[in-house]
mmCIF file of C-alpha atoms and ligand atoms in Angstrom:
data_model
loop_
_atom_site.group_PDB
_atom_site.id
_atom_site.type_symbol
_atom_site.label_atom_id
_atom_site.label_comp_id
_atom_site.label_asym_id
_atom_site.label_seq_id
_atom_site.Cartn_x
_atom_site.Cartn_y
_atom_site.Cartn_z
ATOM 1 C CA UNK A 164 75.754 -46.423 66.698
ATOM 2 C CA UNK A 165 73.603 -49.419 65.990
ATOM 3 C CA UNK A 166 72.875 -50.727 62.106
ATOM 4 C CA UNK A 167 69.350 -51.327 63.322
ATOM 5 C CA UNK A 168 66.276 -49.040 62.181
ATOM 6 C CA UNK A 169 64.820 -47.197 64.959
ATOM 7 C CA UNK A 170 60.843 -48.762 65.317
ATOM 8 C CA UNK A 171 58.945 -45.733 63.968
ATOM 9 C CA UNK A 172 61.294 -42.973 62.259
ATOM 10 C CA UNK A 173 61.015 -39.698 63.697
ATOM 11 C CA UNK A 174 59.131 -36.646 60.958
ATOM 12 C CA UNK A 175 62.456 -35.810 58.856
ATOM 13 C CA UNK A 176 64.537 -38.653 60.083
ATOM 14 C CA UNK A 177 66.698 -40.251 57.217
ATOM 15 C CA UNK A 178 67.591 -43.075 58.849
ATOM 16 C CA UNK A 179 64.281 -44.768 57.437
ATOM 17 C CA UNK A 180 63.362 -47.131 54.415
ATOM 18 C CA UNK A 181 60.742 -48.545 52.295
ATOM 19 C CA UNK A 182 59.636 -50.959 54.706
ATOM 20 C CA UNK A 183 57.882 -48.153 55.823
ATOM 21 C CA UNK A 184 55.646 -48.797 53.336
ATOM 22 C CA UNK A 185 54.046 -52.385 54.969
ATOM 23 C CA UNK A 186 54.002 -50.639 57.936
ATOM 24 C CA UNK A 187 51.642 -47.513 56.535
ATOM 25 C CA UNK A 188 49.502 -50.821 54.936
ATOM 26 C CA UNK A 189 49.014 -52.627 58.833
ATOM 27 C CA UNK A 190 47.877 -49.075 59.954
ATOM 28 C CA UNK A 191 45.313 -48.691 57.463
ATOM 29 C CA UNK A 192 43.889 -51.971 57.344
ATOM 30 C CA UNK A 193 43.571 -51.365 60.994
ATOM 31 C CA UNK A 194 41.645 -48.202 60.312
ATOM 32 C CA UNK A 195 39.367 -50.446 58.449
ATOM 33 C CA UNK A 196 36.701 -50.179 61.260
ATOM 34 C CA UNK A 197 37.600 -47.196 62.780
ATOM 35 C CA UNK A 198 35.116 -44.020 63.051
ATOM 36 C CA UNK A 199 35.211 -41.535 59.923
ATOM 37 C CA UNK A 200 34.690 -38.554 61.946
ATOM 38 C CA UNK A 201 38.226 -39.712 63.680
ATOM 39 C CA UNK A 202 40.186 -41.085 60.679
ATOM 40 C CA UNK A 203 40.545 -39.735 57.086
ATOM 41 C CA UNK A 204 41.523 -43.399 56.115
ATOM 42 C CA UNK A 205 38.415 -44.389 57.821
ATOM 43 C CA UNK A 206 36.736 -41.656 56.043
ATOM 44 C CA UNK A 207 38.062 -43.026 52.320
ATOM 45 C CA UNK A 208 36.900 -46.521 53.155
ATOM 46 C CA UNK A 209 33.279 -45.600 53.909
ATOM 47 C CA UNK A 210 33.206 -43.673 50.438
ATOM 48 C CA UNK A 211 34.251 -46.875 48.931
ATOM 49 C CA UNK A 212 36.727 -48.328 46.660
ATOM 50 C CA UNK A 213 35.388 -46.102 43.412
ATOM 51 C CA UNK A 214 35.805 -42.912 45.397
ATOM 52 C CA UNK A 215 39.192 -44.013 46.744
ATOM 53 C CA UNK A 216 40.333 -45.160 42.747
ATOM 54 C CA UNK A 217 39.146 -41.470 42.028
ATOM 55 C CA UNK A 218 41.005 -39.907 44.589
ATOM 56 C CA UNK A 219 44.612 -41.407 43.852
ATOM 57 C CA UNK A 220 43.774 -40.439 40.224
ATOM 58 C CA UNK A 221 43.452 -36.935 41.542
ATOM 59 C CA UNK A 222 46.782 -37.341 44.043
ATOM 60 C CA UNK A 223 48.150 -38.948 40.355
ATOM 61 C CA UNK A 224 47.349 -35.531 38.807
ATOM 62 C CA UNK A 225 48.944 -33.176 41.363
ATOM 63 C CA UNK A 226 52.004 -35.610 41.338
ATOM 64 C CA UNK A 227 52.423 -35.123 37.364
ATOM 65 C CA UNK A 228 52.101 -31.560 37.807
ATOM 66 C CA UNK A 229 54.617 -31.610 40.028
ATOM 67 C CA UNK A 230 57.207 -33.357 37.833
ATOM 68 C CA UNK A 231 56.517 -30.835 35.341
ATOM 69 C CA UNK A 232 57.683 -27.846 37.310
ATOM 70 C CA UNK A 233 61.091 -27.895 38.787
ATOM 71 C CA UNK A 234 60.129 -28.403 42.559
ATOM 72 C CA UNK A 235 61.536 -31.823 44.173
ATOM 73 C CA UNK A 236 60.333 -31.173 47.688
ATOM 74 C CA UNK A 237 56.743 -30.299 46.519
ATOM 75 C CA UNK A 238 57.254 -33.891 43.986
ATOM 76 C CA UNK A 239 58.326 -35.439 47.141
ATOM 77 C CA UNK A 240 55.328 -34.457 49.021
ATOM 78 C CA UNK A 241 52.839 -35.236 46.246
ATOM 79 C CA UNK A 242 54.342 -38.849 46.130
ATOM 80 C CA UNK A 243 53.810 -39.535 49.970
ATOM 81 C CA UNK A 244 50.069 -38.112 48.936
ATOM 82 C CA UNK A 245 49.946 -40.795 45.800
ATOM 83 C CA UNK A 246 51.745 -43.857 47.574
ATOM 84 C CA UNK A 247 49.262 -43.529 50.386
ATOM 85 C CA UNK A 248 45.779 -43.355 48.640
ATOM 86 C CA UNK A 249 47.186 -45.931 46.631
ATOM 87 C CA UNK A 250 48.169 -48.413 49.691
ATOM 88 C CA UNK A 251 44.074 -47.507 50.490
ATOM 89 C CA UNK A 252 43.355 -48.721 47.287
ATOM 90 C CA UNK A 253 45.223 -51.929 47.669
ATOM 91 C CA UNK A 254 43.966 -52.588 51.271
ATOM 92 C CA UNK A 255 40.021 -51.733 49.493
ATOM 93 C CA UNK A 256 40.679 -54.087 46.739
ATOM 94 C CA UNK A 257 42.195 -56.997 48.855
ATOM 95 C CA UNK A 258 45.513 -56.475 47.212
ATOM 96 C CA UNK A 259 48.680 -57.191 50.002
ATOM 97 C CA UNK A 260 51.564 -55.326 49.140
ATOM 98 C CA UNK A 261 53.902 -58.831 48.856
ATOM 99 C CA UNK A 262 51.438 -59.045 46.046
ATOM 100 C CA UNK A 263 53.179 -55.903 44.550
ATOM 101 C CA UNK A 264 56.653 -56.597 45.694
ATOM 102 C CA UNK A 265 56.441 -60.336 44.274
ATOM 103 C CA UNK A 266 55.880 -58.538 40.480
ATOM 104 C CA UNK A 267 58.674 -56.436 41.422
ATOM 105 C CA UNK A 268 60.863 -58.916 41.973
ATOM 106 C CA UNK A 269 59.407 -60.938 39.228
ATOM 107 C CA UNK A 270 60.425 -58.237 36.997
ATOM 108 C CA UNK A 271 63.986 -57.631 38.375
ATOM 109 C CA UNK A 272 67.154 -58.109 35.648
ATOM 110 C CA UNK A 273 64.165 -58.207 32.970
ATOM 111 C CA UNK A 274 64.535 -55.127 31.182
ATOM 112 C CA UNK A 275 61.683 -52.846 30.284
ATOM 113 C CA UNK A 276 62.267 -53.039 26.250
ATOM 114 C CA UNK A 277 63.133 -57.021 26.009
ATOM 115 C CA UNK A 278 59.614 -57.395 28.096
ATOM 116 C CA UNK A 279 57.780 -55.157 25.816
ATOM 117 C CA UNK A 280 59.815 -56.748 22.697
ATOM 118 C CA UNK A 281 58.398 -60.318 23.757
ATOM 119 C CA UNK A 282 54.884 -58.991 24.176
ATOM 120 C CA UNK A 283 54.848 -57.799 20.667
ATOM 121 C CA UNK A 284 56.192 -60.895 19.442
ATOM 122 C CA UNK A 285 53.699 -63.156 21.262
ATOM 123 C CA UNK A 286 50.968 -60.111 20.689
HETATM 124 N N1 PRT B 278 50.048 -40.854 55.100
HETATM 125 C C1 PRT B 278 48.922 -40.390 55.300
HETATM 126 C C2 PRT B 278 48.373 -39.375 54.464
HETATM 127 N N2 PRT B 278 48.867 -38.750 53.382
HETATM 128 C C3 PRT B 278 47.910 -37.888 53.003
HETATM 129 N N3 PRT B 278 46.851 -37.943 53.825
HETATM 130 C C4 PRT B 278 45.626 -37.147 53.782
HETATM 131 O O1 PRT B 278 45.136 -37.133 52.481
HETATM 132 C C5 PRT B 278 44.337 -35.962 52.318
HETATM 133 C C6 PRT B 278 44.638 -35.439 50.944
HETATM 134 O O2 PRT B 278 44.522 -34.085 50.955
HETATM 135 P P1 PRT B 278 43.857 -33.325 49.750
HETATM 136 O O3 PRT B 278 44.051 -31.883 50.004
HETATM 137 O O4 PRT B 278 44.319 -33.874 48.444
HETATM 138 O O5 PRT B 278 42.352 -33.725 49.895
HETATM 139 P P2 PRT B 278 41.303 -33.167 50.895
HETATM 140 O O6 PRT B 278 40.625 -32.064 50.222
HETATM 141 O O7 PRT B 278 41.893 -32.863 52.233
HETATM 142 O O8 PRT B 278 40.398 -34.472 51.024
HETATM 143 P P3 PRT B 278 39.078 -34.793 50.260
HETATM 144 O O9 PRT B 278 37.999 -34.056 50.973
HETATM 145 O O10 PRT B 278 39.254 -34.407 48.823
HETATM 146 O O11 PRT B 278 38.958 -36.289 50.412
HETATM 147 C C7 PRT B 278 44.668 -35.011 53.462
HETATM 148 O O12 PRT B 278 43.598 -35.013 54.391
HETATM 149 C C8 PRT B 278 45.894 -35.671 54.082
HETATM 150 O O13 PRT B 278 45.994 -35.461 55.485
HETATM 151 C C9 PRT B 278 47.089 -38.877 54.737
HETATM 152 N N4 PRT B 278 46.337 -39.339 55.771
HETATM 153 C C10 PRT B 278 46.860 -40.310 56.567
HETATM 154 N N5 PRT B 278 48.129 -40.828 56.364
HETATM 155 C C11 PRT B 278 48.652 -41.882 57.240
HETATM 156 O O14 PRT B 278 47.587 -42.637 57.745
HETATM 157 C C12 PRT B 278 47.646 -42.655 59.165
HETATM 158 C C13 PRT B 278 46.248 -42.790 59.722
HETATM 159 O O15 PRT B 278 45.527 -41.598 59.459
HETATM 160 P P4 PRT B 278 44.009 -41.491 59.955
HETATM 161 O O16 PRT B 278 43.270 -42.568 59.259
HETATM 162 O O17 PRT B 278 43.529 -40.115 59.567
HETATM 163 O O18 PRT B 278 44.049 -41.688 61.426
HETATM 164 C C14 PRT B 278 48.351 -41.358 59.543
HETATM 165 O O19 PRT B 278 48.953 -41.452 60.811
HETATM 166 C C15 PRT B 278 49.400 -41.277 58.431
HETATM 167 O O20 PRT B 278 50.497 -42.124 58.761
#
């Protein structure tokens, strides 16, 4: 079996990783200019960036009421709702996601309460 990811996973396949992220971000931006009557993504982009911000609010929403109840598949499927409108958002705004993944990795070994502990300090 070869180590190498297949080039677009099949629905359900595990064999699959974030990358697919940048890949979901080339197919929107190349929905850009595409017909709303064809595209939903098309359809967000013609509403404009406010509408889109509003929307992954509302994906935000469902995806908090889904870690309240006790349902991981319907938490999981929220989450591909919120991590899409919110790679609209980014393509919308301008923002690339090696924008995102540079903070990330900015971030990484930092922890959470020394960060927060030097913002207060400096605050
Ligand atoms: N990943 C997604 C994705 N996730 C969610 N959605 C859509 O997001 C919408 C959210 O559903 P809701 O019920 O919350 O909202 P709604 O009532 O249908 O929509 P509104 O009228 O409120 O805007 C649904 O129409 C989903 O189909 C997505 N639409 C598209 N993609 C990806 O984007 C690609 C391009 O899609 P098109 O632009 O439609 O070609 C697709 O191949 C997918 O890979």
């Amino acid at each position: 079996m070869s180590d190498s990811k297949p080039e677009t996973p099949a629905a359900g396949a595990s064999d699959w990783d974030a990358r697919i992220l940048d890949e979901l971000y080339a197919l929107i931006e190349s929905r850009r200019d595409a017909d709303p009557g064809s595209s939903y993504t098309a359809k967000l982009f013609a509403k404009g960036e406010a509408k889109i911000a509003q929307k992954l609010g509302e994906e935000a929403v469902e995806t908090v009421i889904e870690g309240i109840r006790n349902d991981p598949e319907a938490l999981a499927s929220e989450s591909a709702d919120l991590l899409y409108h919110l790679l609209v958002l980014w393509a919308a705004r301008g923002v690339r996601p090696e924008q995102v993944w540079e903070k990330l990795l900015q971030r990484k070994g930092t922890s959470g309460l020394a960060e927060k502990a030097a913002r207060n300090i400096t605050a």
